[in-house]
XYZ file of C-alpha atoms in Angstrom:
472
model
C 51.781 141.934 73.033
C 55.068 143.323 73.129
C 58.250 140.923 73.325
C 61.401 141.591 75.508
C 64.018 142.194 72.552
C 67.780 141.005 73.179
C 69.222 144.701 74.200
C 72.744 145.458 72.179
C 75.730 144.326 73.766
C 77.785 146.969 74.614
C 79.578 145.861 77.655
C 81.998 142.845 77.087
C 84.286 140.423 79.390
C 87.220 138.039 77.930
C 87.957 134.299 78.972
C 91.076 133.116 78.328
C 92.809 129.349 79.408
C 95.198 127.188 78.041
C 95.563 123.925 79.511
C 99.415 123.608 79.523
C 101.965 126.408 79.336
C 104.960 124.353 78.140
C 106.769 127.704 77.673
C 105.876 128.691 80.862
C 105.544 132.581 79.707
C 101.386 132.801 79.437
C 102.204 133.027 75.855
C 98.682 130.666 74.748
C 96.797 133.167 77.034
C 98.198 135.733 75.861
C 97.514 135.417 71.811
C 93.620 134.302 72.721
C 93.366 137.431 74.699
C 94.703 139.352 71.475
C 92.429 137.283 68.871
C 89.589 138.138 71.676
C 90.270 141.714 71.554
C 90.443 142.598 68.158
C 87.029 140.302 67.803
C 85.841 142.974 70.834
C 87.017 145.689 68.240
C 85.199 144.737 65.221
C 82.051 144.259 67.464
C 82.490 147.984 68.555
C 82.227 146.534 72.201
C 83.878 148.048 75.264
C 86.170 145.454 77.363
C 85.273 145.651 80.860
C 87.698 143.285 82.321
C 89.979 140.172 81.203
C 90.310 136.782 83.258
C 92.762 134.104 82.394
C 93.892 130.800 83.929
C 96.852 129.814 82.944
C 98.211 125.761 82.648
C 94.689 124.150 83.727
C 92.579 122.431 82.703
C 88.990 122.633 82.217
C 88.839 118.779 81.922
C 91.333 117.824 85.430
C 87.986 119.539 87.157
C 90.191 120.993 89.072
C 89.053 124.933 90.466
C 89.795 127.890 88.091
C 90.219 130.971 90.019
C 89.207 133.738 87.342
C 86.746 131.516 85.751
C 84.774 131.467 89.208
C 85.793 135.202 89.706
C 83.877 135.741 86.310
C 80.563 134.330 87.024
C 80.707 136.129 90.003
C 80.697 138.992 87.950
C 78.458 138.089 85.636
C 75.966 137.326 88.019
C 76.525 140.843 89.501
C 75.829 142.076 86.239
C 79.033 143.728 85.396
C 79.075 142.513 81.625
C 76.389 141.248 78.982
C 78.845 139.846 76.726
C 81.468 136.916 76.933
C 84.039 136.546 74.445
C 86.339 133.736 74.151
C 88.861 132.240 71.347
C 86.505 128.807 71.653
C 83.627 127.181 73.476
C 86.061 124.589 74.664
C 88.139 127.463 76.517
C 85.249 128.235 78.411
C 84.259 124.617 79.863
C 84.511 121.019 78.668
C 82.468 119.434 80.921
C 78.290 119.475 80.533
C 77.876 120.216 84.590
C 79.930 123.860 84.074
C 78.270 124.006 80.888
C 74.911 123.889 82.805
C 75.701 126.112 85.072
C 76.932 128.904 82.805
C 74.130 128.468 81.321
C 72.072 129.178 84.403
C 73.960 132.038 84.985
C 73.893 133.527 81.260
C 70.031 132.697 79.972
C 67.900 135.144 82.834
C 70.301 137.713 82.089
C 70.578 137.669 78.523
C 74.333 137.306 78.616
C 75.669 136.674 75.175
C 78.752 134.338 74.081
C 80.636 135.384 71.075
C 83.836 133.431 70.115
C 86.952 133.872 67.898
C 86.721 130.224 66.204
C 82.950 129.255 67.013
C 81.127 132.072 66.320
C 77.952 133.713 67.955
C 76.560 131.730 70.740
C 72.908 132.468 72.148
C 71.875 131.027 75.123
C 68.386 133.162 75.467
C 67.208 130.395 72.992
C 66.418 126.722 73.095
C 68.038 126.421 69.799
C 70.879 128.776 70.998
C 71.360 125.934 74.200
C 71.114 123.040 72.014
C 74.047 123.914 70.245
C 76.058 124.806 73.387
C 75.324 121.288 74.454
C 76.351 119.801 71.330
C 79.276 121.413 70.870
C 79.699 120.746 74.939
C 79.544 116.872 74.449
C 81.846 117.117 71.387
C 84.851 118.891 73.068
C 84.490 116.319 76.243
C 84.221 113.265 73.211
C 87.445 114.621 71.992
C 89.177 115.420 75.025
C 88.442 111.853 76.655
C 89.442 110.348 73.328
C 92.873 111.982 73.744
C 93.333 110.929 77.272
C 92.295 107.693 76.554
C 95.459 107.643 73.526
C 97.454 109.313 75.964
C 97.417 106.665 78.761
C 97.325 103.601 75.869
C 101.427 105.334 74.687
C 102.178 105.667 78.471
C 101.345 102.249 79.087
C 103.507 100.885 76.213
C 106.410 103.239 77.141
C 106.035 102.252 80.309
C 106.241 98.525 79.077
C 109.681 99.175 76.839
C 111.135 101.446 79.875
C 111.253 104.832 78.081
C 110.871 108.669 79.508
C 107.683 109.951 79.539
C 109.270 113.689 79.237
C 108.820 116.081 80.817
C 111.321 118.693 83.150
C 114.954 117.220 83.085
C 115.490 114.736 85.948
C 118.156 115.610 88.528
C 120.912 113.614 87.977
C 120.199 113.329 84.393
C 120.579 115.050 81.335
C 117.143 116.630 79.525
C 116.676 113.551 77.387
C 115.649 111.394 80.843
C 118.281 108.773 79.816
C 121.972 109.863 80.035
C 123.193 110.470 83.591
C 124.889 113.336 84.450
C 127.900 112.618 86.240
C 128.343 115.426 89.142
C 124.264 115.211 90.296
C 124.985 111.029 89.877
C 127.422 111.535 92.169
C 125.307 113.706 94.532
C 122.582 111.570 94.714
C 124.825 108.823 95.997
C 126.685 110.654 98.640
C 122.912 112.350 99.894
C 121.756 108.338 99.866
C 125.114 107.203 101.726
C 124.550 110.174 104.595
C 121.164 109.524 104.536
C 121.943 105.948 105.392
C 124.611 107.535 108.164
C 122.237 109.386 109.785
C 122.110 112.679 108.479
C 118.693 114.647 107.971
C 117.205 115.524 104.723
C 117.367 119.305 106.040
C 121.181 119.469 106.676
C 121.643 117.463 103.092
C 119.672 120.442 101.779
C 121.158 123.381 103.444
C 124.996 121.861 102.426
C 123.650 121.621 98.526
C 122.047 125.413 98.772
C 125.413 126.646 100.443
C 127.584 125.284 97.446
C 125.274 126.753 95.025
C 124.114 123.278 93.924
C 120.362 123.948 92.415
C 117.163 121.554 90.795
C 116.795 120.509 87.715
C 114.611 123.892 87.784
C 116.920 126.286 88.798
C 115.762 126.614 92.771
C 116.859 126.256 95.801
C 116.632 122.656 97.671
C 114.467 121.870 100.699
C 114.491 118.767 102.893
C 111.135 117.501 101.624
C 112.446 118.095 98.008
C 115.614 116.290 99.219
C 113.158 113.123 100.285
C 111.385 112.841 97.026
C 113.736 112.317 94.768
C 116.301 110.102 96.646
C 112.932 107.657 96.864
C 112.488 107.721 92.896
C 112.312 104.931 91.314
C 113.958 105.987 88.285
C 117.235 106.173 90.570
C 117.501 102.434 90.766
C 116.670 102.317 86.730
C 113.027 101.422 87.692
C 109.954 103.270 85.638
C 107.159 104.493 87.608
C 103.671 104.310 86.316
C 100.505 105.075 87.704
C 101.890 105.277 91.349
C 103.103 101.750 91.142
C 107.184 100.025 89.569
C 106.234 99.177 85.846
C 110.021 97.380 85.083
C 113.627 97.837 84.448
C 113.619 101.295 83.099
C 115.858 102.389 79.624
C 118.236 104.750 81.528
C 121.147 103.420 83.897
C 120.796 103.316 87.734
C 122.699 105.832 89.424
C 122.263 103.541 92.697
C 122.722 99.638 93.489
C 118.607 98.902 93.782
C 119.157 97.871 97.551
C 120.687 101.178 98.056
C 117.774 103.097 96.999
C 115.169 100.541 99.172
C 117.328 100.952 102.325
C 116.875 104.115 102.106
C 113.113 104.492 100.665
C 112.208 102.249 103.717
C 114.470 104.509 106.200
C 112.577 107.760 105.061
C 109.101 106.516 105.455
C 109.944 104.838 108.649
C 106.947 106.203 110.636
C 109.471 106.611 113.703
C 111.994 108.756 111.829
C 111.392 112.577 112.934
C 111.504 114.875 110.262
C 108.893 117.936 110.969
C 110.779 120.909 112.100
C 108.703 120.768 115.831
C 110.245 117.363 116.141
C 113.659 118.260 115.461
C 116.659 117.461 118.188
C 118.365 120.463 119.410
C 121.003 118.396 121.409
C 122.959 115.591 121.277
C 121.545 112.965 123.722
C 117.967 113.479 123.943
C 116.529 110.353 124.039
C 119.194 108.513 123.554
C 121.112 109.142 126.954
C 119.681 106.558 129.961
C 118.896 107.285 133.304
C 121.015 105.572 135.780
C 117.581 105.391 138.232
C 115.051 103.462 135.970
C 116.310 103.055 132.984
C 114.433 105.512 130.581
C 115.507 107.677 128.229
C 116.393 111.402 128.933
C 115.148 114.274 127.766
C 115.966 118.019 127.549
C 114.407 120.832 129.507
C 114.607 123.829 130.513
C 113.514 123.594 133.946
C 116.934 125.050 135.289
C 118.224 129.054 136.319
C 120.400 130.502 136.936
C 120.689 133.384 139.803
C 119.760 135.776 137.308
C 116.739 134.027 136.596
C 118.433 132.824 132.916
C 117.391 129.265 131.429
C 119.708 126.204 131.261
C 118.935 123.315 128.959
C 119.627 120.405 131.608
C 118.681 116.411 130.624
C 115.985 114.912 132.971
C 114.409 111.634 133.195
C 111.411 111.442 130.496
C 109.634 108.612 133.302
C 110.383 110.810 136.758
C 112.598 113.682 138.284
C 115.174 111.120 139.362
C 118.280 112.628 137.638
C 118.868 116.077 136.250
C 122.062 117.142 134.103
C 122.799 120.435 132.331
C 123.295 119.346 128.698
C 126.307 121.456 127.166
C 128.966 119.848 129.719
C 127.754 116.688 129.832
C 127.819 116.760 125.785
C 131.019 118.236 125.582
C 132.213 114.757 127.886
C 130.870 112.319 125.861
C 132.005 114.278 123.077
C 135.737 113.970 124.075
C 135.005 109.844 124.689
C 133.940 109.718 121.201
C 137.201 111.633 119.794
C 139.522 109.495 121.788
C 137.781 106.178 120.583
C 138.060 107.238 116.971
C 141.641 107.638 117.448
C 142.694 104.874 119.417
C 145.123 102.275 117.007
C 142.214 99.681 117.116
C 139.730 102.056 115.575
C 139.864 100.620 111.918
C 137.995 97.795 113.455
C 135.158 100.205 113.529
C 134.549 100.429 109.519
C 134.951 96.546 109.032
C 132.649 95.211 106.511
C 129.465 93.313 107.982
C 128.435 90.538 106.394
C 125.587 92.030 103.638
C 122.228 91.338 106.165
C 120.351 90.093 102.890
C 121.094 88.004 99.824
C 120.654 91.167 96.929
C 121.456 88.681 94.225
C 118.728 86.090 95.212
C 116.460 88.817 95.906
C 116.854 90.105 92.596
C 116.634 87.009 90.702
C 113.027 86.612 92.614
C 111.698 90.140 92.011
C 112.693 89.448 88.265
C 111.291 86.318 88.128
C 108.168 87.437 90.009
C 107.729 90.524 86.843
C 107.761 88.350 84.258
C 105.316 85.701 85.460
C 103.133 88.667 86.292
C 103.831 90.117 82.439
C 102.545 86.850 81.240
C 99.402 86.539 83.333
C 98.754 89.977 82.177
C 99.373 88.935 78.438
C 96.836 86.362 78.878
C 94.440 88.089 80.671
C 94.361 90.671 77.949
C 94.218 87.925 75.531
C 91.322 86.369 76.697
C 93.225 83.218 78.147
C 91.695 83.628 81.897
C 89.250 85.622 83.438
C 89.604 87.831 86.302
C 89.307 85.794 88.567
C 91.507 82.758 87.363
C 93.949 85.955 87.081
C 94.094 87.003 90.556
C 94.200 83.344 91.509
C 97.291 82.884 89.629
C 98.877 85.856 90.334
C 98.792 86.120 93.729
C 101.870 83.724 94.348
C 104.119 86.060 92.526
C 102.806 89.447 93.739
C 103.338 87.589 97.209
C 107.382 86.818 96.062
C 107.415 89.827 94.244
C 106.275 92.142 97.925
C 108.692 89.692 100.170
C 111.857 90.505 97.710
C 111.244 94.494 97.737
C 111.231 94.128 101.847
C 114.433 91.769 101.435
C 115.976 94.454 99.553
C 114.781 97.420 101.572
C 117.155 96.010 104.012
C 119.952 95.377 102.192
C 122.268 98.151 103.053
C 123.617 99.516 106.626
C 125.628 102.155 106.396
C 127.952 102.910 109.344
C 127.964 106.602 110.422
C 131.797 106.553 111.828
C 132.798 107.066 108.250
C 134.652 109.919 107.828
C 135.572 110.112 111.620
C 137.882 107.018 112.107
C 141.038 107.858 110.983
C 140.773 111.556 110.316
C 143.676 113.519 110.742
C 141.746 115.848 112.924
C 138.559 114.128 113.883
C 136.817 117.480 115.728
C 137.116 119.341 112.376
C 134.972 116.494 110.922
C 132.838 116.216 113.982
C 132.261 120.078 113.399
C 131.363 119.226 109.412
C 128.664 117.325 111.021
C 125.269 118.105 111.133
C 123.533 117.320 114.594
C 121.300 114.191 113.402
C 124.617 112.563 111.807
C 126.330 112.996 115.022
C 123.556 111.522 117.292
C 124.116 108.696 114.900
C 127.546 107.991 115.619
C 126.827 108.315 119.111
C 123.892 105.686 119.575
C 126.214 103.649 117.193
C 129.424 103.598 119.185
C 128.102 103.882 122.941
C 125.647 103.924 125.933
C 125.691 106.387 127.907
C 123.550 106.097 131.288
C 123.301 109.203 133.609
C 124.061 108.299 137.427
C 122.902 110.678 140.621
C 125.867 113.009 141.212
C 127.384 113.851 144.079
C 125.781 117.214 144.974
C 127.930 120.780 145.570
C 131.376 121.567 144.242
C 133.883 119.286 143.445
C 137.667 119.101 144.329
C 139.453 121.422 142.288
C 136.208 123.475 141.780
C 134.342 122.145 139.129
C 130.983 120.693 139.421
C 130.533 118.489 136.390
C 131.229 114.748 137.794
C 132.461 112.405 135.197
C 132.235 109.556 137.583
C 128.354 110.079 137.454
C 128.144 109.027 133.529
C 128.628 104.964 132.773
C 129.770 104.565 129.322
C 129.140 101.018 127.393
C 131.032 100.748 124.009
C 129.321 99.024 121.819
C 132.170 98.513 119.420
């Protein structure tokens, strides 16, 4: 009885990955795809088509785009050969190894490598060997992981770098500071604390040309993750979580960087572009009726049927106020308050709202008595549970001093106004969240019922309808 011989490969595909691209130029790809051809060459065997993901890994289990793209293919019967520089570059895990296996074996697709050599997967002998090798490369890739995270953890225990791309604000070695993005990172925390949006920080840095570590452009979001790294306060991160005082000098006071961590994930703050306010006293302006807030609209028109943002009650049509002159009023209050002689009072020192040192000294003295439970545990000393008995107390001191801290800073967004030469210029420097600031800082402002028609001398804004309340 005749047997179904192996027909000659003629028709060939190439695999190509490399798990990370440090030089970022595809160069790993790039020499397997070589070694793959020339291996294609001595084989006399055409090269249909090439697929290559670049910087991931087989092991993350994260989706490869070509990878899948070539099964496809392979399924579809477009090649009977798959060449690769090793086994490992085609899968390291024995589920994908399965099923290229189930795509390969009914169609007698053949698997020839640069480093491994001919692998058959028509045969049970052939498959054998694919596992083998299959559970070797995930032994030795889980083996390196596992020495990977043991020198994180001690690095993480003496506070070095990890690596990796330079840090903004410091220099490629993770531990100097560099002095002009130092300096950045302050001023975006201090406006931050003032008011200003992560957005407006962002669009002042890309207008003086001030880039990433990486070369690009900023964002807000970008803006928002790295003012709330711990590394800014000299604190290593590891595995999500503060590991200790870090090797490298803070570039800000440690209650700095919570009271502003704790002001950017305030679930209240507004930062989504659909949320964003497009004048100056929505919801912060009060109606002189009920007492709510006020918010825009643009329920008014003109005679030639033209829009007119106008403040209205957000609780009932009680009052209604076109926004740019009554902005432009309380505008004018705010310049004449932040040049009045007694305006210095304005940028007087509070009292700090938290004791920093104290809270310190307890989020110190909280780390170490967790080190030492952890020592023991490891050592054998307690068990699990004796440990989380015992170490409860301190992560309890440890949690109450990071909230302590978080609001250890208020910074007051007049600074900058008071005392300027010419305060509208700065007002103007202003973006619109930082000047909303000032105003729920210095003032109320509630919106009475105005008297209705023109107004002696022929205006119709009436200033007698706004109350102002300084607060300050």
């Amino acid at each position: 009885m005749p047997t179904d011989m192996p027909s000659i490969p003629t028709r060939a595909v190439i695999y190509c990955r490399i798990s990370r691209d440090r030089e970022g130029a595809g160069l790993g790809v790039e020499r397997q795809r070589e070694d793959c051809q020339a291996l294609a060459a001595q084989l006399g065997i055409e090269v249909m088509d090439t697929y290559a993901d670049n910087d991931l890994s087989a092991y993350s289990g994260k989706p490869r785009p070509d990878y899948l793209r070539m099964l496809a293919d392979l399924r579809a019967g477009k090649a009977d050969t798959v060449l690769a520089w090793h086994t490992d570059r085609l899968h390291r895990s024995p589920a994908e190894l399965e099923e290229y296996i189930d795509v390969c074996e009914p169609r007698r697709i053949e698997t020839r490598t640069v480093k491994a050599g001919h692998l058959d997967l028509t045969t049970a002998t052939g498959r054998m060997i694919a596992r083998q090798l299959g559970v070797q490369a995930r032994y030795e890739v889980e083996r390196m992981v596992e020495r990977q995270r043991r020198t994180r953890d001690q690095m993480a225990q003496h506070g070095k770098f990890f690596g990796g791309r330079r840090p903004f604000g410091y220099e490629a070695d993770g531990i100097t500071a560099r002095k002009e993005e130092a300096t950045l990172i302050r001023e975006a925390a201090d406006a931050v604390l003032a008011g200003a949006s992560l957005r407006s920080i962002a669009a002042d840095w890309n207008q003086r040309s001030i880039r990433t570590s990486t070369g690009a452009q900023w964002a807000g979001p970008e803006v928002g993750e790295m003012l709330r790294r711990p590394r800014n306060a000299g604190l290593v991160k590891h595995r999500g979580e503060e590991a200790g005082a870090a090797q490298w000098p803070a570039v800000l006071d440690e209650g700095l960087w919570r009271s502003v961590c704790a002001l950017l994930e305030d679930p209240d703050r507004r930062t989504t572009p659909g949320n964003e306010r497009k004048y100056l006293g929505s919801n912060i302006y009060v109606c002189g009726v009920c007492g709510a807030t006020m918010r825009c609209t643009t329920g008014s028109t003109t005679k030639g049927g033209l829009l007119i943002p106008a403040y209205g009650c957000r609780a009932s049509k009680h009052i209604s106020r076109r926004c740019d002159p009554l902005d432009d009023y309380v505008t004018l209050l705010i310049f004449d308050r932040v040049t009045r002689p007694d305006a210095v009072a304005l940028l007087a020192q509070r009292e700090d709202p938290v004791d920093v040192k104290g809270a310190q000294r307890d989020m110190r003295e909280a780390r170490t008595t967790l080190d030492e439970l952890a020592s023991a545990l490891g050592a054998g000393e307690m068990d699990m549970q004796e440990w989380r008995a015992a170490s409860q107390a301190a992560r309890g001191r440890l949690r109450g001093a990071e909230l302590l801290l978080s609001r250890a800073v208020e910074a007051n967004p007049t600074a900058g106004l008071v005392g300027a030469e010419n305060p509208e210029a700065v007002w103007n420097r202003m973006d619109l969240s930082r000047r909303r600031a000032v105003l729920a800082y210095l003032m109320t402002v509630t919106v009475l019922p105005a008297r209705k028609g023109r107004l002696p001398g022929g205006k119709y804004f009436d200033p007698d309808a706004v109350e102002v309340t300084w607060r300050t």
